[in-house]
Amino acid sequence: LIKEGHHVDFRTIVHAFKTFPKIMPGIPAWHASLFESVRTAQRVREPILGRSRWFPTGETEPNTLVNFPAQSGGAALMSLGFQKLWAKRATWMPFMRILINGHDSLVTMVKEDKADWAAKLLEDCFATEITLENGATMNFPIDVGIGKSWAEV
């Protein structure tokens, strides 16, 4: 909000932090479950491929604990997308190159006449719906941009 030019005073921020747990009680409950996991199992797991981060002393910094499942979950989604993309490599390798695999992004270079086809291929490979351990499903869509420069994407 501040970046967009809105004035946000300290009182508003305090109010948001007090209100947030009331309107989204699942978030604090999830945070508590992460701390409980470290206390009892000395680890937390990301929900997609099950990668673990171990805390052998049972101590952790809260941001590290909360960020791990989200960050490693994002990495798991990228991994699943790359597996699908690699399985289709015969269809795209002649005209598309992967330039950058960022934290949660992918930059490719493709022949101009294949750009729309490549965008559809990337959507098919990287947009994912998963079923979590609790049986809930989550959809992870992606945004694909096409341009001749960063300014156009």
PDB file of N, CA, C and O in Angstrom, residues 4-5 11 31 70 114 131 134 143 150:
ATOM      1  N   GLU A   4       2.283   2.015  -3.285  1.00  0.00           N
ATOM      2  CA  GLU A   4       1.304   2.569  -4.217  1.00  0.00           C
ATOM      3  C   GLU A   4       0.913   3.999  -3.868  1.00  0.00           C
ATOM      4  O   GLU A   4       0.039   4.579  -4.499  1.00  0.00           O
ATOM      5  N   GLY A   5       1.537   4.562  -2.841  1.00  0.00           N
ATOM      6  CA  GLY A   5       1.284   5.954  -2.500  1.00  0.00           C
ATOM      7  C   GLY A   5       0.257   6.179  -1.414  1.00  0.00           C
ATOM      8  O   GLY A   5      -0.084   7.319  -1.110  1.00  0.00           O
ATOM      9  N   ARG A  11      -0.964   3.166  13.747  1.00  0.00           N
ATOM     10  CA  ARG A  11      -2.208   2.698  14.365  1.00  0.00           C
ATOM     11  C   ARG A  11      -2.945   1.726  13.434  1.00  0.00           C
ATOM     12  O   ARG A  11      -3.481   0.714  13.875  1.00  0.00           O
ATOM     13  N   HIS A  31       0.610 -21.613  11.890  1.00  0.00           N
ATOM     14  CA  HIS A  31       1.882 -21.238  12.538  1.00  0.00           C
ATOM     15  C   HIS A  31       2.106 -22.073  13.800  1.00  0.00           C
ATOM     16  O   HIS A  31       3.205 -22.577  14.033  1.00  0.00           O
ATOM     17  N   ALA A  70       6.479 -22.571   2.565  1.00  0.00           N
ATOM     18  CA  ALA A  70       6.068 -21.805   1.393  1.00  0.00           C
ATOM     19  C   ALA A  70       7.171 -21.764   0.343  1.00  0.00           C
ATOM     20  O   ALA A  70       6.923 -22.012  -0.848  1.00  0.00           O
ATOM     21  N   LYS A 114       6.606 -19.200 -32.730  1.00  0.00           N
ATOM     22  CA  LYS A 114       6.224 -20.264 -31.798  1.00  0.00           C
ATOM     23  C   LYS A 114       5.864 -19.729 -30.404  1.00  0.00           C
ATOM     24  O   LYS A 114       5.609 -20.507 -29.486  1.00  0.00           O
ATOM     25  N   THR A 131      -3.275 -32.057  -4.343  1.00  0.00           N
ATOM     26  CA  THR A 131      -4.083 -32.453  -3.198  1.00  0.00           C
ATOM     27  C   THR A 131      -3.177 -32.485  -1.977  1.00  0.00           C
ATOM     28  O   THR A 131      -2.151 -33.163  -1.974  1.00  0.00           O
ATOM     29  N   ASN A 134      -4.378 -33.012   3.957  1.00  0.00           N
ATOM     30  CA  ASN A 134      -5.704 -32.971   4.594  1.00  0.00           C
ATOM     31  C   ASN A 134      -6.833 -33.216   3.595  1.00  0.00           C
ATOM     32  O   ASN A 134      -8.005 -33.119   3.946  1.00  0.00           O
ATOM     33  N   ASP A 143       1.233 -17.092 -14.723  1.00  0.00           N
ATOM     34  CA  ASP A 143       1.080 -16.007 -15.690  1.00  0.00           C
ATOM     35  C   ASP A 143       2.214 -16.125 -16.698  1.00  0.00           C
ATOM     36  O   ASP A 143       3.380 -16.256 -16.302  1.00  0.00           O
ATOM     37  N   TRP A 150      12.213  -7.106 -21.551  1.00  0.00           N
ATOM     38  CA  TRP A 150      11.606  -7.152 -20.226  1.00  0.00           C
ATOM     39  C   TRP A 150      10.462  -6.135 -20.130  1.00  0.00           C
ATOM     40  O   TRP A 150       9.460  -6.382 -19.469  1.00  0.00           O
TER      41      TRP A 150
END
